[in-house]
């Protein structure tokens, strides 16, 4: 069954800690995206990647980093430089024809 | 001004009634439009694309008004299961892979269908 898998569902970060959110897709999509959703706000683009070993900053990339070593995987690291990391993080992918399809998200909170 | 604006609601709708709401966008060059549905604490799921001539999918009807720069969603014969937040999504570029990364999301309109 094709889809996007995000893990973990819930994650807690300690002060000064980097944490990595996983996103894996078996849809054979070239493009993958990371969004952040805060209450009462629309989704905001953090990073996106259209091809392996290449990625671009979105609107709110500061304090985040990504890698795209495999087509199927696009992990997001929330670094200690991100001072307000509490949010719902959503990974999405597309083949460039159909609209983006989302994973079921990771909720990140500060301990 | 936000690129995509929606009335946050909530729109409280009796079961079986019709509800409609709009979304305005600021970029006149916007080319593609979508409605996504998001249940509480879940991921957004595509509800329907919005075509220039308007389109219908079962009880859902979407319209585009380019002159006034808004799209609308109408839900007929509302079901309890229609309770959700409806996200308006707009792209500004053409149909290329890169354009899908330029999606602009509204903050959503909450619909609550009551028995």
Coordinates of N, CA and C in Angstrom, one line a residue:
Chain A
X1 N 0.8 -1.2 0.0 CA 0.0 0.0 0.0 C 0.9 1.2 0.0
X2 N 0.8 2.1 -1.1 CA 1.7 3.2 -1.2 C 1.3 4.3 -0.3
X3 N 2.3 5.1 0.2 CA 2.0 6.2 1.1 C 3.3 6.9 1.6
X4 N 3.1 7.8 2.5 CA 4.1 8.5 3.2 C 4.1 8.2 4.7
X5 N 5.2 7.8 5.2 CA 5.3 7.4 6.7 C 6.1 8.4 7.4
X6 N 5.6 9.0 8.4 CA 6.4 9.9 9.3 C 6.5 9.3 10.6
X7 N 7.7 9.5 11.2 CA 7.9 9.0 12.6 C 8.9 9.9 13.3
X8 N 8.8 9.9 14.6 CA 7.7 9.4 15.4 C 6.5 10.2 15.3
X9 N 5.3 9.8 15.9 CA 4.1 10.6 15.9 C 4.3 11.8 16.9
X10 N 4.9 11.5 18.0 CA 5.1 12.5 19.0 C 6.6 12.5 19.4
X11 N 7.2 13.7 19.6 CA 8.6 13.9 19.9 C 8.8 15.0 20.9
X12 N 9.7 14.8 21.8 CA 9.9 15.9 22.8 C 11.4 16.2 22.7
X13 N 11.6 17.5 22.7 CA 13.0 18.0 22.6 C 13.4 18.7 23.9
X14 N 14.6 18.4 24.3 CA 15.2 19.1 25.4 C 15.9 20.3 24.9
X15 N 16.2 21.3 25.9 CA 16.9 22.5 25.6 C 18.3 22.1 24.9
X16 N 18.6 22.8 23.8 CA 19.9 22.6 23.2 C 20.1 21.3 22.5
X17 N 19.0 20.6 22.3 CA 19.1 19.3 21.6 C 18.7 19.4 20.1
X18 N 19.4 18.7 19.3 CA 18.9 18.5 17.9 C 18.0 17.2 17.9
X19 N 16.9 17.3 17.1 CA 16.1 16.1 16.9 C 15.8 15.9 15.4
X20 N 15.7 14.7 15.0 CA 15.4 14.4 13.6 C 14.1 13.7 13.4
X21 N 13.3 14.2 12.5 CA 12.0 13.7 12.1 C 12.2 12.9 10.8
X22 N 11.6 11.7 10.8 CA 11.7 10.9 9.6 C 10.6 11.0 8.7
X23 N 10.8 10.9 7.4 CA 9.8 10.9 6.4 C 10.2 9.9 5.3
X24 N 9.4 8.9 5.0 CA 9.7 7.9 4.0 C 8.5 7.8 3.1
X25 N 8.7 7.7 1.8 CA 7.6 7.5 0.9 C 7.9 6.4 -0.1
X26 N 6.9 5.6 -0.4 CA 7.1 4.5 -1.4 C 6.2 4.8 -2.6
X27 N 6.0 6.0 -2.9 CA 5.1 6.4 -4.1 C 6.0 6.7 -5.3
X28 N 7.3 6.6 -5.2 CA 8.2 6.9 -6.3 C 8.1 8.4 -6.7
X29 N 7.8 9.2 -5.8 CA 7.7 10.7 -6.1 C 9.1 11.3 -6.1
X30 N 9.3 12.2 -7.0 CA 10.6 12.9 -7.0 C 10.6 14.0 -6.0
X31 N 9.6 14.7 -5.8 CA 9.6 15.9 -5.0 C 9.0 15.6 -3.6
X32 N 9.7 16.1 -2.6 CA 9.3 16.0 -1.2 C 9.4 17.3 -0.5
X33 N 8.6 17.5 0.5 CA 8.5 18.8 1.2 C 8.3 18.6 2.7
X34 N 8.7 19.6 3.5 CA 8.5 19.7 4.9 C 7.7 21.0 5.2
X35 N 6.6 20.9 5.9 CA 5.9 22.0 6.4 C 5.8 22.0 7.9
X36 N 5.5 23.2 8.4 CA 5.2 23.4 9.8 C 3.8 24.0 9.9
X37 N 3.0 23.5 10.9 CA 1.7 24.0 11.1 C 1.6 24.5 12.5
X38 N 1.3 25.7 12.8 CA 1.0 26.2 14.1 C -0.5 26.5 14.2
X39 N -1.0 26.5 15.4 CA -2.5 26.7 15.6 C -2.9 28.0 15.0
X40 N -4.0 28.0 14.2 CA -4.6 29.2 13.6 C -3.8 29.7 12.4
X41 N -2.8 29.0 12.0 CA -2.0 29.4 10.8 C -2.0 28.4 9.7
X42 N -1.8 28.9 8.5 CA -1.7 27.9 7.4 C -0.3 27.2 7.5
X43 N -0.2 26.2 6.7 CA 1.1 25.5 6.6 C 2.2 26.4 6.0
X44 N 3.3 26.3 6.6 CA 4.5 27.1 6.1 C 5.6 26.2 5.7
X45 N 6.2 26.4 4.5 CA 7.2 25.6 3.9 C 8.5 25.8 4.5
X46 N 9.1 24.7 4.9 CA 10.5 24.7 5.6 C 11.5 24.5 4.5
X47 N 11.5 23.3 3.9 CA 12.4 22.9 2.9 C 11.7 22.0 1.9
X48 N 12.2 22.0 0.7 CA 11.7 21.0 -0.3 C 12.9 20.5 -1.2
X49 N 12.6 19.4 -1.8 CA 13.6 18.7 -2.6 C 12.9 18.1 -3.8
X50 N 13.5 18.4 -5.0 CA 12.9 17.9 -6.2 C 13.6 16.7 -6.8
X51 N 14.8 16.5 -6.2 CA 15.6 15.4 -6.8 C 16.7 15.0 -5.7
X52 N 17.1 13.8 -5.8 CA 18.1 13.3 -4.8 C 19.3 14.2 -4.8
X53 N 19.9 14.4 -3.6 CA 21.1 15.2 -3.4 C 20.9 16.7 -3.7
X54 N 19.6 17.1 -3.7 CA 19.4 18.5 -3.9 C 18.2 19.0 -3.1
X55 N 18.2 20.1 -2.5 CA 17.1 20.7 -1.8 C 17.2 22.2 -1.7
X56 N 16.0 22.8 -1.5 CA 16.0 24.3 -1.4 C 15.3 24.7 -0.2
X57 N 15.7 25.9 0.3 CA 15.0 26.5 1.5 C 13.6 27.0 1.1
X58 N 12.7 26.8 2.0 CA 11.4 27.3 1.9 C 11.3 28.7 2.6
X59 N 10.2 29.0 3.1 CA 10.0 30.3 3.7 C 10.5 30.5 5.1
X60 N 10.7 29.3 5.8 CA 11.1 29.4 7.2 C 12.2 28.4 7.5
X61 N 13.2 28.4 6.8 CA 14.3 27.3 6.9 C 15.2 27.5 8.1
X62 N 15.3 28.7 8.7 CA 16.2 29.0 9.7 C 16.0 28.0 10.9
X63 N 17.0 27.4 11.4 CA 16.9 26.5 12.5 C 16.6 25.0 12.1
X64 N 16.5 24.8 10.9 CA 16.2 23.4 10.3 C 17.3 23.0 9.3
X65 N 17.5 21.7 9.2 CA 18.3 21.2 8.1 C 17.7 19.9 7.6
X66 N 18.0 19.6 6.3 CA 17.5 18.4 5.7 C 18.6 17.7 4.9
X67 N 18.3 16.5 4.5 CA 19.2 15.8 3.5 C 18.3 15.0 2.6
X68 N 18.8 14.7 1.4 CA 18.0 13.8 0.5 C 19.0 12.9 -0.2
X69 N 19.4 11.9 0.5 CA 20.4 10.9 0.0 C 19.7 9.8 -0.8
X70 N 18.4 9.6 -0.5 CA 17.7 8.6 -1.2 C 16.4 9.2 -1.7
X71 N 15.8 8.7 -2.8 CA 14.6 9.2 -3.3 C 13.5 9.0 -2.3
X72 N 13.5 7.9 -1.5 CA 12.4 7.6 -0.7 C 12.4 8.4 0.7
X73 N 13.5 9.0 1.0 CA 13.7 9.5 2.3 C 14.1 11.0 2.4
X74 N 13.5 11.7 3.3 CA 13.7 13.2 3.4 C 13.6 13.6 4.8
X75 N 14.6 13.3 5.6 CA 14.6 13.6 7.1 C 14.8 15.1 7.4
X76 N 14.1 15.5 8.4 CA 14.2 16.9 8.8 C 14.9 16.9 10.2
X77 N 15.9 17.7 10.4 CA 16.5 17.9 11.7 C 16.1 19.3 12.2
X78 N 15.6 19.3 13.4 CA 15.2 20.6 14.1 C 16.4 20.8 15.0
X79 N 17.2 21.9 14.7 CA 18.4 22.1 15.5 C 18.1 23.0 16.7
X80 N 19.1 23.1 17.6 CA 18.9 23.9 18.8 C 18.8 25.4 18.4
X81 N 19.1 25.7 17.2 CA 19.0 27.1 16.8 C 17.5 27.5 16.6
X82 N 16.6 26.5 16.4 CA 15.2 26.8 16.3 C 14.6 27.0 17.7
X83 N 14.3 28.3 18.0 CA 14.0 28.6 19.4 C 12.5 28.3 19.7
X84 N 11.7 28.2 18.7 CA 10.3 27.9 18.9 C 9.8 26.7 18.1
X85 N 10.3 25.5 18.5 CA 10.1 24.3 17.6 C 8.8 23.6 17.8
X86 N 8.0 24.0 18.8 CA 6.7 23.3 19.1 C 5.8 23.6 18.0
X87 N 5.4 22.5 17.3 CA 4.5 22.6 16.1 C 4.1 21.2 15.6
X88 N 3.3 21.2 14.7 CA 2.9 20.0 13.9 C 3.7 20.0 12.6
X89 N 4.5 19.0 12.4 CA 5.4 18.9 11.2 C 4.8 17.9 10.2
X90 N 4.7 18.4 9.0 CA 4.0 17.6 8.0 C 5.0 17.4 6.8
X91 N 5.1 16.2 6.3 CA 5.9 15.9 5.2 C 5.0 15.6 4.0
X92 N 5.3 16.0 2.8 CA 4.5 15.8 1.7 C 5.3 15.4 0.5
X93 N 4.7 14.8 -0.5 CA 5.4 14.5 -1.8 C 4.5 14.6 -2.9
X94 N 5.1 14.7 -4.1 CA 4.3 14.8 -5.3 C 5.1 14.3 -6.5
X95 N 4.4 13.8 -7.5 CA 5.1 13.4 -8.8 C 5.1 14.6 -9.8
X96 N 4.7 15.8 -9.3 CA 4.7 17.0 -10.1 C 3.4 17.1 -11.0
X97 N 2.6 16.1 -10.9 CA 1.3 16.2 -11.7 C 0.1 16.3 -10.8
X98 N 0.1 15.4 -9.8 CA -1.0 15.5 -8.8 C -0.6 16.4 -7.7
X99 N -1.6 17.0 -7.0 CA -1.3 17.8 -5.8 C -0.6 17.0 -4.7
X100 N 0.0 17.7 -3.8 CA 0.8 17.1 -2.8 C 0.0 16.1 -1.9
X101 N 0.6 15.0 -1.6 CA 0.1 14.0 -0.7 C 0.8 14.1 0.6
X102 N 0.1 14.1 1.8 CA 0.8 14.3 3.1 C 0.9 13.0 3.9
X103 N 2.0 13.0 4.7 CA 2.1 12.0 5.7 C 1.3 12.4 6.9
X104 N 1.2 11.5 8.0 CA 0.3 11.8 9.0 C 0.9 12.7 10.2
X105 N 2.1 13.2 10.0 CA 2.6 14.2 10.8 C 3.3 13.8 12.0
X106 N 4.2 14.7 12.6 CA 4.9 14.5 13.8 C 4.6 15.7 14.7
X107 N 4.2 15.5 15.9 CA 4.0 16.6 16.9 C 5.2 16.8 17.7
X108 N 5.9 17.9 17.7 CA 7.1 18.2 18.4 C 6.8 19.2 19.5
X109 N 7.3 18.8 20.7 CA 7.1 19.7 21.9 C 8.4 19.9 22.6
X110 N 8.5 20.9 23.4 CA 9.7 21.2 24.2 C 9.5 20.6 25.6
X111 N 10.5 20.0 26.1 CA 10.4 19.5 27.5 C 10.8 20.6 28.4
Chain B
X1 N -0.6 41.9 4.0 CA -1.8 41.1 3.7 C -1.3 39.6 3.4
X2 N -2.1 38.7 3.9 CA -1.8 37.3 3.7 C -2.1 36.9 2.2
X3 N -1.3 36.0 1.7 CA -1.6 35.6 0.3 C -2.9 34.9 0.1
X4 N -3.3 34.1 1.1 CA -4.5 33.4 1.0 C -5.2 33.6 2.3
X5 N -6.5 34.1 2.3 CA -7.2 34.4 3.5 C -8.5 33.6 3.5
X6 N -8.8 33.1 4.7 CA -10.1 32.4 4.9 C -10.7 32.8 6.2
X7 N -12.0 32.8 6.2 CA -12.8 33.0 7.4 C -12.6 31.8 8.3
X8 N -12.0 32.0 9.5 CA -11.7 30.8 10.3 C -12.9 30.1 10.8
X9 N -14.1 30.8 10.8 CA -15.3 30.1 11.4 C -15.3 30.1 12.9
X10 N -16.0 29.2 13.6 CA -16.6 28.0 12.9 C -17.9 28.3 12.3
X11 N -18.2 27.6 11.2 CA -19.5 27.6 10.6 C -20.3 26.4 11.3
X12 N -21.3 26.7 12.0 CA -22.1 25.7 12.7 C -23.3 25.4 11.8
X13 N -23.4 24.2 11.3 CA -24.4 23.8 10.3 C -25.2 22.6 10.8
X14 N -26.6 22.8 10.7 CA -27.4 21.6 11.1 C -27.2 20.5 10.0
X15 N -27.3 19.3 10.5 CA -27.2 18.1 9.6 C -28.2 18.3 8.5
X16 N -27.8 18.1 7.2 CA -28.7 18.1 6.1 C -28.8 19.5 5.4
X17 N -28.2 20.5 6.1 CA -28.2 21.9 5.5 C -27.1 22.1 4.5
X18 N -27.1 23.2 3.9 CA -26.0 23.6 3.0 C -25.2 24.7 3.6
X19 N -23.9 24.6 3.4 CA -23.0 25.6 3.9 C -22.0 26.0 2.8
X20 N -21.6 27.2 2.7 CA -20.7 27.7 1.7 C -19.8 28.7 2.3
X21 N -18.5 28.7 1.8 CA -17.6 29.7 2.3 C -16.5 29.9 1.2
X22 N -15.9 31.1 1.4 CA -15.0 31.5 0.4 C -13.5 31.6 0.9
X23 N -12.6 31.8 -0.1 CA -11.2 32.0 0.2 C -10.7 33.0 -0.8
X24 N -10.1 34.0 -0.3 CA -9.5 35.0 -1.3 C -8.0 34.9 -1.4
X25 N -7.5 35.2 -2.6 CA -6.1 35.1 -2.8 C -5.6 36.4 -3.4
X26 N -4.4 36.8 -3.1 CA -3.9 38.1 -3.4 C -3.1 38.2 -4.8
X27 N -2.6 37.0 -5.2 CA -1.7 37.0 -6.4 C -2.6 36.7 -7.6
X28 N -2.7 37.7 -8.4 CA -3.6 37.5 -9.6 C -3.0 36.5 -10.6
X29 N -1.7 36.2 -10.5 CA -1.1 35.2 -11.4 C -1.3 33.8 -10.9
X30 N -2.0 33.6 -9.8 CA -2.2 32.3 -9.3 C -2.9 31.4 -10.4
X31 N -2.5 30.1 -10.5 CA -3.0 29.3 -11.6 C -3.7 28.1 -11.1
X32 N -3.3 27.5 -10.0 CA -4.0 26.3 -9.6 C -4.6 26.4 -8.2
X33 N -5.7 25.8 -8.0 CA -6.5 26.0 -6.8 C -7.0 24.7 -6.3
X34 N -7.0 24.5 -5.0 CA -7.4 23.2 -4.4 C -8.1 23.5 -3.1
X35 N -9.0 22.5 -2.7 CA -9.5 22.5 -1.3 C -8.9 21.2 -0.7
X36 N -8.4 21.3 0.5 CA -8.0 20.2 1.3 C -8.9 20.2 2.5
X37 N -9.0 19.0 3.1 CA -9.8 18.8 4.3 C -8.8 18.3 5.3
X38 N -8.9 18.9 6.6 CA -8.1 18.5 7.6 C -8.9 18.3 8.9
X39 N -8.9 17.0 9.3 CA -9.5 16.6 10.6 C -8.6 17.0 11.8
X40 N -9.3 17.1 12.9 CA -8.5 17.6 14.1 C -7.3 16.7 14.4
X41 N -6.1 17.4 14.4 CA -4.9 16.7 14.7 C -4.5 15.7 13.7
X42 N -4.9 15.8 12.5 CA -4.6 14.9 11.4 C -3.9 15.7 10.3
X43 N -3.5 14.9 9.3 CA -2.9 15.6 8.1 C -3.9 16.1 7.1
X44 N -3.6 17.1 6.3 CA -4.5 17.5 5.3 C -4.7 16.5 4.2
X45 N -5.9 16.3 3.7 CA -6.1 15.4 2.6 C -6.8 16.2 1.5
X46 N -6.4 15.9 0.3 CA -7.0 16.6 -0.9 C -8.5 16.3 -1.0
X47 N -9.3 17.3 -1.0 CA -10.7 17.1 -1.2 C -11.1 17.2 -2.7
X48 N -10.6 18.3 -3.3 CA -10.9 18.5 -4.7 C -10.0 19.6 -5.3
X49 N -9.7 19.5 -6.6 CA -9.1 20.6 -7.3 C -10.3 21.6 -7.7
X50 N -9.9 22.8 -8.0 CA -10.9 23.8 -8.5 C -10.6 24.2 -9.9
X51 N -11.5 24.0 -10.8 CA -11.3 24.3 -12.2 C -12.0 25.6 -12.6
X52 N -11.5 26.2 -13.6 CA -12.0 27.5 -14.0 C -13.5 27.6 -14.2
X53 N -14.1 26.5 -14.7 CA -15.5 26.4 -15.0 C -16.3 26.0 -13.8
X54 N -15.6 25.8 -12.7 CA -16.4 25.2 -11.6 C -16.5 23.7 -11.7
X55 N -16.6 23.0 -10.6 CA -16.7 21.6 -10.7 C -17.4 21.0 -9.4
X56 N -17.9 19.9 -9.6 CA -18.7 19.2 -8.5 C -18.2 17.8 -8.3
X57 N -18.2 17.5 -7.0 CA -17.8 16.1 -6.7 C -18.8 15.6 -5.6
X58 N -19.9 14.9 -6.0 CA -20.9 14.5 -5.1 C -21.6 15.7 -4.5
X59 N -21.5 15.9 -3.2 CA -22.2 16.9 -2.5 C -21.4 18.2 -2.4
X60 N -20.2 18.2 -3.0 CA -19.2 19.3 -2.9 C -19.1 20.0 -4.2
X61 N -19.3 21.3 -4.2 CA -19.1 22.1 -5.4 C -18.1 23.2 -5.2
X62 N -17.2 23.3 -6.1 CA -16.1 24.4 -6.0 C -16.3 25.3 -7.2
X63 N -16.1 26.6 -6.9 CA -16.1 27.6 -7.9 C -14.9 28.5 -7.8
X64 N -14.5 29.1 -9.0 CA -13.4 30.0 -9.1 C -13.9 31.3 -9.7
X65 N -13.6 32.4 -9.0 CA -13.9 33.7 -9.6 C -12.6 34.5 -9.7
X66 N -12.0 34.4 -10.9 CA -10.7 35.1 -11.1 C -10.8 36.6 -11.0
X67 N -11.9 37.2 -11.5 CA -12.0 38.6 -11.5 C -12.0 39.2 -10.1
X68 N -12.6 38.5 -9.2 CA -12.6 38.9 -7.8 C -11.6 38.2 -6.9
X69 N -10.9 37.3 -7.5 CA -9.8 36.5 -6.9 C -10.3 35.8 -5.6
X70 N -11.3 34.9 -5.8 CA -11.7 34.1 -4.7 C -12.1 32.7 -5.3
X71 N -12.0 31.7 -4.4 CA -12.6 30.4 -4.7 C -13.6 30.1 -3.6
X72 N -14.6 29.3 -3.9 CA -15.6 28.9 -2.9 C -15.8 27.4 -2.9
X73 N -16.3 27.0 -1.7 CA -16.7 25.6 -1.6 C -18.1 25.6 -1.0
X74 N -18.9 24.8 -1.6 CA -20.3 24.6 -1.1 C -20.5 23.1 -0.8
X75 N -21.1 22.9 0.4 CA -21.3 21.5 0.8 C -22.9 21.4 1.0
X76 N -23.5 20.5 0.2 CA -24.9 20.3 0.3 C -25.2 19.1 1.2
X77 N -26.4 19.0 1.8 CA -26.8 17.9 2.6 C -25.7 17.5 3.5
X78 N -25.3 18.4 4.4 CA -24.2 18.2 5.3 C -24.4 17.0 6.1
X79 N -23.3 16.2 6.3 CA -23.2 15.1 7.1 C -22.4 15.4 8.4
X80 N -22.6 14.6 9.4 CA -21.8 14.8 10.6 C -20.3 14.6 10.3
X81 N -20.0 13.7 9.4 CA -18.6 13.4 9.0 C -18.0 14.5 8.2
X82 N -18.8 15.6 7.8 CA -18.2 16.7 7.1 C -17.5 17.7 8.1
X83 N -17.7 17.5 9.3 CA -17.1 18.4 10.3 C -15.6 18.3 10.2
X84 N -14.9 19.4 9.9 CA -13.5 19.4 9.7 C -13.1 20.8 9.4
X85 N -11.8 21.0 9.2 CA -11.3 22.3 8.8 C -10.9 22.2 7.3
X86 N -11.4 23.2 6.5 CA -11.2 23.1 5.1 C -10.1 24.2 4.7
X87 N -9.1 23.7 4.1 CA -7.9 24.5 3.7 C -8.0 24.9 2.3
X88 N -7.8 26.1 2.0 CA -7.8 26.6 0.6 C -6.3 26.7 0.3
X89 N -5.9 26.2 -0.9 CA -4.5 26.1 -1.3 C -4.4 26.7 -2.7
X90 N -3.4 27.5 -2.9 CA -3.2 28.2 -4.2 C -1.8 28.0 -4.6
X91 N -1.6 27.8 -5.9 CA -0.2 27.9 -6.5 C -0.1 29.1 -7.4
X92 N 1.1 29.6 -7.5 CA 1.3 30.8 -8.3 C 2.1 30.5 -9.6
X93 N 2.7 29.3 -9.7 CA 3.4 29.0 -11.0 C 2.6 28.0 -11.8
X94 N 3.2 27.6 -12.9 CA 2.5 26.7 -13.8 C 2.7 25.2 -13.3
X95 N 2.4 24.3 -14.1 CA 2.3 22.9 -13.7 C 3.7 22.3 -13.9
X96 N 4.6 22.7 -13.0 CA 5.9 22.1 -13.0 C 6.1 21.5 -11.6
X97 N 7.1 20.6 -11.4 CA 7.4 20.1 -10.1 C 7.7 21.2 -9.1
X98 N 8.4 22.2 -9.6 CA 8.8 23.3 -8.7 C 7.6 24.0 -8.2
X99 N 6.6 24.1 -9.0 CA 5.5 24.9 -8.6 C 4.7 24.3 -7.5
X100 N 4.8 23.0 -7.4 CA 4.1 22.4 -6.3 C 4.7 22.7 -4.9
X101 N 6.0 23.1 -5.0 CA 6.6 23.6 -3.7 C 6.2 24.9 -3.3
X102 N 5.5 25.6 -4.2 CA 5.1 27.0 -3.9 C 3.6 27.1 -3.5
X103 N 3.1 26.0 -3.0 CA 1.7 26.1 -2.5 C 1.6 27.1 -1.4
X104 N 0.5 27.9 -1.4 CA 0.2 28.8 -0.4 C -1.1 28.3 0.3
X105 N -1.0 28.1 1.6 CA -2.1 27.6 2.3 C -2.9 28.7 3.1
X106 N -4.2 28.6 3.1 CA -4.9 29.4 4.0 C -4.9 28.7 5.4
X107 N -5.3 29.5 6.4 CA -5.3 28.9 7.7 C -6.5 28.0 8.0
X108 N -7.5 28.0 7.1 CA -8.6 27.1 7.2 C -9.9 27.7 7.7
X109 N -11.0 27.1 7.3 CA -12.3 27.4 7.7 C -12.8 26.2 8.5
X110 N -13.2 26.3 9.7 CA -13.8 25.2 10.5 C -15.3 25.1 10.3
X111 N -15.7 23.9 9.9 CA -17.1 23.6 9.8 C -17.5 22.5 10.8
X112 N -18.6 22.8 11.5 CA -19.1 21.9 12.6 C -20.5 21.6 12.2
X113 N -20.8 20.3 11.9 CA -22.1 19.9 11.5 C -22.7 19.3 12.8
X114 N -23.9 19.8 13.1 CA -24.6 19.4 14.4 C -25.8 18.5 14.1
X115 N -26.1 17.6 14.9 CA -27.3 16.7 14.7 C -28.6 17.5 14.8

